[in-house]
Every structure is written in structure tokens, then in C-alpha cells.
């Protein structure tokens, strides 16, 4: 009997809720909340950095030919890459192939965008954990420094702090515009 | 890799060149973030944390000088002025809450003199400086 009355109570509550609320109104409020939530995360991140948010990566759709092809050594983001392109190895220009781990420790340089002419900060994170990929070997060295300046050298295996130091391939992630000092 | 070592030797004169100057936050990303990471947390046991850690050096004799003489700072391919601005930005960004009240930003002249004095034993100097301060992270 007790469960019967509980079922009745649930049913009555559900019916009352359905009568007195608007599903469309709920969806509208949910949509507004989601949109608002999408805008908010920018704020604390910008505050944490203590700077204005960096300009994001430009749209590659406007590029033609190899300069816009993430599987090409001539892709604009690859101006300083030395290794196998993750985009040819089962990953993308910004994500590592399955089964590999992206190194957080990384070598960072800049590449000039061929259309807007701005210098963008590019992080060349190595993908680690498998043997050499062997496809799409690229060796472009703009901004590369000798190995005795290790923080600025792309000849180094940057699989540091990862589960294994086995190098597989490399991604090229845009970290924003390199704003010149005024 | 051996082939590239040869290229490296040929490229030595390029060292004298100073790269284009960017805002300090960009210089941090280009010259420090690769190892110290965007949040300054570093890698325990490998790369020292900057976050919540830097200002300790300013409270001990020789610490201010040490921060400008550590290899990553002293050898950064930046002008004295850009390096002074970067060091000041890094201190404020990662340990601004505990900066000593009498802290004054580094000057280009000060950086010029300090980076000319390499540290022979970085780890020993660091350990000696931090003895008696908060635990090393």
C-alpha cells in the first residue's frame, strides 16, 4: 500500500509539473544558460594569465594549397617543425595518434600566417609512447637554435615527463598571436 | 641528428642576434613555458615550479641576483631590457601575492651585470639560498 501511495504521489507531482510549466520555456532558459556558460570560461582564464585573451588561431579555410594542408610540411604552422606529422600518423595537426601521449613539455616558436601576416605562437608538442611513425618527415627550422640552447632547439626529443620517452610524431598547436612589444 | 650538429656549429654567429621583441607574456610563452608550463607548475624533480615559489628568493641575500643568473634566464636570447621586463612579469604573474613590499623591478643595467656572471653550480647555490626558507617545491 505504501508503494502504491508513493506512485500516486509521483504521478500527481509529475502531472502538476507538466500542467504548470512550459517545456519550451525550459528549453529557452537552458539554451540561454548554456550560451552564457560558453562565454564565461574566457573570463577566469584571462584573469589568471593577467592579460587580455590571446587572439585565437586564424581560419585555415581561406588558405589554398600546401599552406593550408595540415598533412603537408609546407602547412603554415609547420614552419619550425622537425619530425613526423601527427596528422599523417593517425592524429591531427593538434591531436596525437591513438596510443600515444602528448608531452606537456614542449618547444615553442612562431610562424607567420601567410594571409594576415601576423606571427602566431606555435607549440610543437611531441607525441610519445610508440615507435617512430615514419610518415611525413618534415624538417623546417625557422627560429630553431643549436642544441646547446635546448629550450629553443627542435632537434631534441621533447618526450619528457611522459610515460615513455619513445618519440612517435609531433603536433603544431596555435597558442595565439605573438603580440609585438610597443 | 649528427648532420644537424654540424649545422648547429655553423649557426653560432646567429647567437648574437636578438629575436623580435614581444610583450612579456609572449616572451614567457616563447622562452619559459615549454618547460615551466603555462601555469608555472613545472615538473616535480625536473623543472622547478615558479608558481608560489619565486618570491622566496627575493627574501634572502643573493636571491635576487640568483634569479637573473640561472641558466634559463641569463642565456635567454633576449635583450637586457626585454629580459628585465620578462623577469618582472614572471615574478608578478606567478608569485605576485607574496612579493616583498620593497621589491623593485629589475633594470636592464642590473640584468646586464648579472647575466655576465654565470653560476658554476646552480643546484648547490639554490639549495644554499633556500636553506631556512619554506620547503622547496
mmCIF file of N, CA, C and O in Angstrom, chain A residues 100-159:
data_model
loop_
_atom_site.group_PDB
_atom_site.id
_atom_site.type_symbol
_atom_site.label_atom_id
_atom_site.label_comp_id
_atom_site.label_asym_id
_atom_site.label_seq_id
_atom_site.Cartn_x
_atom_site.Cartn_y
_atom_site.Cartn_z
ATOM 1 N N UNK A 100 49.319 7.148 -28.230
ATOM 2 C CA UNK A 100 50.469 7.962 -27.838
ATOM 3 C C UNK A 100 50.018 9.014 -26.838
ATOM 4 O O UNK A 100 48.837 9.308 -26.718
ATOM 5 N N UNK A 101 50.979 9.577 -26.144
ATOM 6 C CA UNK A 101 50.701 10.587 -25.113
ATOM 7 C C UNK A 101 51.375 11.893 -25.510
ATOM 8 O O UNK A 101 52.547 11.899 -25.891
ATOM 9 N N UNK A 102 50.624 12.986 -25.450
ATOM 10 C CA UNK A 102 51.202 14.280 -25.818
ATOM 11 C C UNK A 102 52.064 14.813 -24.684
ATOM 12 O O UNK A 102 51.617 14.894 -23.549
ATOM 13 N N UNK A 103 53.294 15.163 -25.011
ATOM 14 C CA UNK A 103 54.186 15.710 -23.993
ATOM 15 C C UNK A 103 53.745 17.125 -23.625
ATOM 16 O O UNK A 103 53.452 17.936 -24.493
ATOM 17 N N UNK A 104 53.675 17.401 -22.319
ATOM 18 C CA UNK A 104 53.352 18.770 -21.885
ATOM 19 C C UNK A 104 54.563 19.661 -22.040
ATOM 20 O O UNK A 104 54.448 20.852 -22.285
ATOM 21 N N UNK A 105 55.729 19.077 -21.820
ATOM 22 C CA UNK A 105 56.965 19.829 -22.023
ATOM 23 C C UNK A 105 57.193 19.907 -23.523
ATOM 24 O O UNK A 105 57.133 18.902 -24.220
ATOM 25 N N UNK A 106 57.458 21.098 -24.017
ATOM 26 C CA UNK A 106 57.412 21.269 -25.464
ATOM 27 C C UNK A 106 58.315 22.396 -25.943
ATOM 28 O O UNK A 106 58.801 23.189 -25.132
ATOM 29 N N UNK A 107 58.547 22.410 -27.232
ATOM 30 C CA UNK A 107 59.330 23.514 -27.792
ATOM 31 C C UNK A 107 58.367 24.423 -28.525
ATOM 32 O O UNK A 107 57.448 23.979 -29.202
ATOM 33 N N UNK A 108 58.569 25.729 -28.311
ATOM 34 C CA UNK A 108 57.602 26.728 -28.767
ATOM 35 C C UNK A 108 58.293 27.764 -29.648
ATOM 36 O O UNK A 108 59.372 28.251 -29.307
ATOM 37 N N UNK A 109 57.684 28.057 -30.780
ATOM 38 C CA UNK A 109 58.230 29.070 -31.673
ATOM 39 C C UNK A 109 57.117 29.910 -32.264
ATOM 40 O O UNK A 109 55.996 29.923 -31.753
ATOM 41 N N UNK A 110 57.415 30.613 -33.333
ATOM 42 C CA UNK A 110 56.386 31.401 -34.019
ATOM 43 C C UNK A 110 56.406 31.093 -35.509
ATOM 44 O O UNK A 110 57.440 30.732 -36.067
ATOM 45 N N UNK A 111 55.238 31.220 -36.136
ATOM 46 C CA UNK A 111 55.118 31.122 -37.598
ATOM 47 C C UNK A 111 54.255 32.278 -38.082
ATOM 48 O O UNK A 111 53.271 32.644 -37.430
ATOM 49 N N UNK A 112 54.639 32.824 -39.223
ATOM 50 C CA UNK A 112 53.856 33.934 -39.791
ATOM 51 C C UNK A 112 52.735 33.372 -40.651
ATOM 52 O O UNK A 112 52.968 32.519 -41.515
ATOM 53 N N UNK A 113 51.525 33.864 -40.404
ATOM 54 C CA UNK A 113 50.388 33.409 -41.204
ATOM 55 C C UNK A 113 50.458 34.020 -42.600
ATOM 56 O O UNK A 113 50.674 35.226 -42.737
ATOM 57 N N UNK A 114 50.301 33.209 -43.641
ATOM 58 C CA UNK A 114 50.504 33.713 -44.996
ATOM 59 C C UNK A 114 49.458 34.722 -45.460
ATOM 60 O O UNK A 114 49.711 35.459 -46.411
ATOM 61 N N UNK A 115 48.321 34.777 -44.798
ATOM 62 C CA UNK A 115 47.281 35.720 -45.248
ATOM 63 C C UNK A 115 47.260 36.983 -44.387
ATOM 64 O O UNK A 115 47.392 38.096 -44.904
ATOM 65 N N UNK A 116 47.136 36.824 -43.072
ATOM 66 C CA UNK A 116 47.025 38.041 -42.254
ATOM 67 C C UNK A 116 48.379 38.621 -41.865
ATOM 68 O O UNK A 116 48.453 39.720 -41.299
ATOM 69 N N UNK A 117 49.478 37.887 -42.147
ATOM 70 C CA UNK A 117 50.819 38.431 -41.915
ATOM 71 C C UNK A 117 51.223 38.527 -40.453
ATOM 72 O O UNK A 117 52.280 39.064 -40.136
ATOM 73 N N UNK A 118 50.404 38.002 -39.553
ATOM 74 C CA UNK A 118 50.743 38.067 -38.128
ATOM 75 C C UNK A 118 51.596 36.863 -37.721
ATOM 76 O O UNK A 118 51.479 35.788 -38.308
ATOM 77 N N UNK A 119 52.418 37.067 -36.699
ATOM 78 C CA UNK A 119 53.186 35.953 -36.136
ATOM 79 C C UNK A 119 52.353 35.270 -35.064
ATOM 80 O O UNK A 119 51.876 35.930 -34.137
ATOM 81 N N UNK A 120 52.209 33.974 -35.188
ATOM 82 C CA UNK A 120 51.457 33.198 -34.198
ATOM 83 C C UNK A 120 52.411 32.308 -33.405
ATOM 84 O O UNK A 120 53.393 31.787 -33.947
ATOM 85 N N UNK A 121 52.083 32.157 -32.116
ATOM 86 C CA UNK A 121 52.887 31.280 -31.258
ATOM 87 C C UNK A 121 52.456 29.842 -31.534
ATOM 88 O O UNK A 121 51.270 29.524 -31.453
ATOM 89 N N UNK A 122 53.432 28.993 -31.852
ATOM 90 C CA UNK A 122 53.122 27.593 -32.149
ATOM 91 C C UNK A 122 53.840 26.692 -31.151
ATOM 92 O O UNK A 122 55.040 26.828 -30.935
ATOM 93 N N UNK A 123 53.089 25.782 -30.549
ATOM 94 C CA UNK A 123 53.670 24.807 -29.637
ATOM 95 C C UNK A 123 53.813 23.471 -30.368
ATOM 96 O O UNK A 123 52.823 22.910 -30.844
ATOM 97 N N UNK A 124 55.054 23.006 -30.468
ATOM 98 C CA UNK A 124 55.311 21.722 -31.150
ATOM 99 C C UNK A 124 55.423 20.619 -30.099
ATOM 100 O O UNK A 124 56.521 20.300 -29.642
ATOM 101 N N UNK A 125 54.290 20.094 -29.716
ATOM 102 C CA UNK A 125 54.286 19.028 -28.706
ATOM 103 C C UNK A 125 54.570 17.693 -29.375
ATOM 104 O O UNK A 125 53.950 17.358 -30.390
ATOM 105 N N UNK A 126 55.492 16.949 -28.798
ATOM 106 C CA UNK A 126 55.774 15.615 -29.324
ATOM 107 C C UNK A 126 54.734 14.620 -28.814
ATOM 108 O O UNK A 126 54.241 14.733 -27.689
ATOM 109 N N UNK A 127 54.420 13.658 -29.671
ATOM 110 C CA UNK A 127 53.542 12.546 -29.285
ATOM 111 C C UNK A 127 54.449 11.367 -28.926
ATOM 112 O O UNK A 127 55.311 10.986 -29.716
ATOM 113 N N UNK A 128 54.229 10.802 -27.763
ATOM 114 C CA UNK A 128 55.189 9.851 -27.215
ATOM 115 C C UNK A 128 54.501 8.539 -26.848
ATOM 116 O O UNK A 128 53.325 8.531 -26.487
ATOM 117 N N UNK A 129 55.263 7.468 -26.905
ATOM 118 C CA UNK A 129 54.725 6.219 -26.410
ATOM 119 C C UNK A 129 54.697 5.099 -27.421
ATOM 120 O O UNK A 129 54.399 3.967 -27.084
ATOM 121 N N UNK A 130 54.944 5.409 -28.678
ATOM 122 C CA UNK A 130 55.078 4.372 -29.703
ATOM 123 C C UNK A 130 56.417 4.560 -30.397
ATOM 124 O O UNK A 130 57.118 5.522 -30.157
ATOM 125 N N UNK A 131 56.722 3.649 -31.301
ATOM 126 C CA UNK A 131 57.956 3.831 -32.044
ATOM 127 C C UNK A 131 57.749 4.912 -33.104
ATOM 128 O O UNK A 131 56.643 5.411 -33.300
ATOM 129 N N UNK A 132 58.823 5.276 -33.804
ATOM 130 C CA UNK A 132 58.751 6.291 -34.853
ATOM 131 C C UNK A 132 57.574 6.026 -35.785
ATOM 132 O O UNK A 132 57.362 4.909 -36.219
ATOM 133 N N UNK A 133 56.840 7.067 -36.116
ATOM 134 C CA UNK A 133 55.750 6.908 -37.075
ATOM 135 C C UNK A 133 56.306 6.627 -38.463
ATOM 136 O O UNK A 133 55.860 5.716 -39.149
ATOM 137 N N UNK A 134 57.244 7.433 -38.905
ATOM 138 C CA UNK A 134 57.900 7.177 -40.193
ATOM 139 C C UNK A 134 57.223 7.820 -41.390
ATOM 140 O O UNK A 134 57.714 7.702 -42.505
ATOM 141 N N UNK A 135 56.108 8.474 -41.189
ATOM 142 C CA UNK A 135 55.425 9.132 -42.319
ATOM 143 C C UNK A 135 55.507 10.644 -42.197
ATOM 144 O O UNK A 135 55.497 11.188 -41.106
ATOM 145 N N UNK A 136 55.567 11.302 -43.351
ATOM 146 C CA UNK A 136 55.573 12.777 -43.404
ATOM 147 C C UNK A 136 56.682 13.358 -42.522
ATOM 148 O O UNK A 136 56.409 14.127 -41.599
ATOM 149 N N UNK A 137 57.913 13.006 -42.806
ATOM 150 C CA UNK A 137 59.037 13.599 -42.080
ATOM 151 C C UNK A 137 59.252 15.020 -42.592
ATOM 152 O O UNK A 137 59.446 15.239 -43.782
ATOM 153 N N UNK A 138 59.188 15.969 -41.694
ATOM 154 C CA UNK A 138 59.391 17.370 -42.061
ATOM 155 C C UNK A 138 60.564 17.921 -41.254
ATOM 156 O O UNK A 138 60.761 17.548 -40.105
ATOM 157 N N UNK A 139 61.303 18.803 -41.868
ATOM 158 C CA UNK A 139 62.437 19.404 -41.174
ATOM 159 C C UNK A 139 62.579 20.861 -41.579
ATOM 160 O O UNK A 139 63.421 21.226 -42.362
ATOM 161 N N UNK A 140 61.667 21.665 -41.060
ATOM 162 C CA UNK A 140 61.743 23.112 -41.287
ATOM 163 C C UNK A 140 62.192 23.754 -39.980
ATOM 164 O O UNK A 140 61.766 23.341 -38.903
ATOM 165 N N UNK A 141 63.030 24.724 -40.078
ATOM 166 C CA UNK A 141 63.728 25.143 -38.857
ATOM 167 C C UNK A 141 63.718 26.642 -38.597
ATOM 168 O O UNK A 141 64.671 27.174 -38.043
ATOM 169 N N UNK A 142 62.647 27.332 -38.955
ATOM 170 C CA UNK A 142 62.600 28.768 -38.672
ATOM 171 C C UNK A 142 62.626 28.995 -37.163
ATOM 172 O O UNK A 142 61.796 28.451 -36.431
ATOM 173 N N UNK A 143 63.575 29.761 -36.710
ATOM 174 C CA UNK A 143 63.650 30.065 -35.283
ATOM 175 C C UNK A 143 64.336 28.998 -34.465
ATOM 176 O O UNK A 143 64.515 29.166 -33.262
ATOM 177 N N UNK A 144 64.732 27.911 -35.114
ATOM 178 C CA UNK A 144 65.418 26.836 -34.400
ATOM 179 C C UNK A 144 66.792 27.316 -33.945
ATOM 180 O O UNK A 144 67.458 28.079 -34.647
ATOM 181 N N UNK A 145 67.194 26.887 -32.760
ATOM 182 C CA UNK A 145 68.510 27.248 -32.232
ATOM 183 C C UNK A 145 69.332 25.973 -32.025
ATOM 184 O O UNK A 145 68.782 24.883 -31.944
ATOM 185 N N UNK A 146 70.653 26.117 -31.915
ATOM 186 C CA UNK A 146 71.500 24.932 -31.700
ATOM 187 C C UNK A 146 71.129 24.197 -30.419
ATOM 188 O O UNK A 146 70.531 24.783 -29.512
ATOM 189 N N UNK A 147 71.532 22.936 -30.345
ATOM 190 C CA UNK A 147 71.131 22.122 -29.187
ATOM 191 C C UNK A 147 71.706 22.613 -27.873
ATOM 192 O O UNK A 147 71.206 22.256 -26.808
ATOM 193 N N UNK A 148 72.749 23.445 -27.916
ATOM 194 C CA UNK A 148 73.238 23.965 -26.641
ATOM 195 C C UNK A 148 72.363 25.114 -26.142
ATOM 196 O O UNK A 148 72.621 25.676 -25.078
ATOM 197 N N UNK A 149 71.346 25.451 -26.893
ATOM 198 C CA UNK A 149 70.250 26.280 -26.361
ATOM 199 C C UNK A 149 69.016 25.380 -26.368
ATOM 200 O O UNK A 149 68.112 25.545 -27.174
ATOM 201 N N UNK A 150 68.986 24.404 -25.483
ATOM 202 C CA UNK A 150 67.997 23.324 -25.588
ATOM 203 C C UNK A 150 66.544 23.791 -25.598
ATOM 204 O O UNK A 150 65.703 23.206 -26.266
ATOM 205 N N UNK A 151 66.256 24.872 -24.882
ATOM 206 C CA UNK A 151 64.871 25.330 -24.833
ATOM 207 C C UNK A 151 64.366 25.848 -26.162
ATOM 208 O O UNK A 151 63.169 26.009 -26.349
ATOM 209 N N UNK A 152 65.285 26.120 -27.071
ATOM 210 C CA UNK A 152 64.905 26.687 -28.360
ATOM 211 C C UNK A 152 65.303 25.779 -29.515
ATOM 212 O O UNK A 152 65.372 26.231 -30.648
ATOM 213 N N UNK A 153 65.610 24.518 -29.217
ATOM 214 C CA UNK A 153 66.077 23.610 -30.258
ATOM 215 C C UNK A 153 65.033 22.559 -30.589
ATOM 216 O O UNK A 153 64.510 21.896 -29.699
ATOM 217 N N UNK A 154 64.763 22.397 -31.879
ATOM 218 C CA UNK A 154 63.782 21.376 -32.257
ATOM 219 C C UNK A 154 64.434 20.036 -32.567
ATOM 220 O O UNK A 154 63.763 19.095 -32.958
ATOM 221 N N UNK A 155 65.770 19.946 -32.428
ATOM 222 C CA UNK A 155 66.440 18.668 -32.652
ATOM 223 C C UNK A 155 66.267 17.723 -31.470
ATOM 224 O O UNK A 155 66.576 16.541 -31.552
ATOM 225 N N UNK A 156 65.781 18.267 -30.384
ATOM 226 C CA UNK A 156 65.692 17.487 -29.147
ATOM 227 C C UNK A 156 64.426 16.633 -29.132
ATOM 228 O O UNK A 156 63.389 17.035 -29.647
ATOM 229 N N UNK A 157 64.547 15.471 -28.545
ATOM 230 C CA UNK A 157 63.363 14.654 -28.275
ATOM 231 C C UNK A 157 62.652 15.272 -27.070
ATOM 232 O O UNK A 157 63.164 15.248 -25.951
ATOM 233 N N UNK A 158 61.467 15.850 -27.329
ATOM 234 C CA UNK A 158 60.751 16.558 -26.268
ATOM 235 C C UNK A 158 59.804 15.635 -25.499
ATOM 236 O O UNK A 158 58.909 16.117 -24.804
ATOM 237 N N UNK A 159 59.975 14.330 -25.640
ATOM 238 C CA UNK A 159 59.170 13.391 -24.846
ATOM 239 C C UNK A 159 59.745 13.338 -23.434
ATOM 240 O O UNK A 159 60.445 12.395 -23.050
#
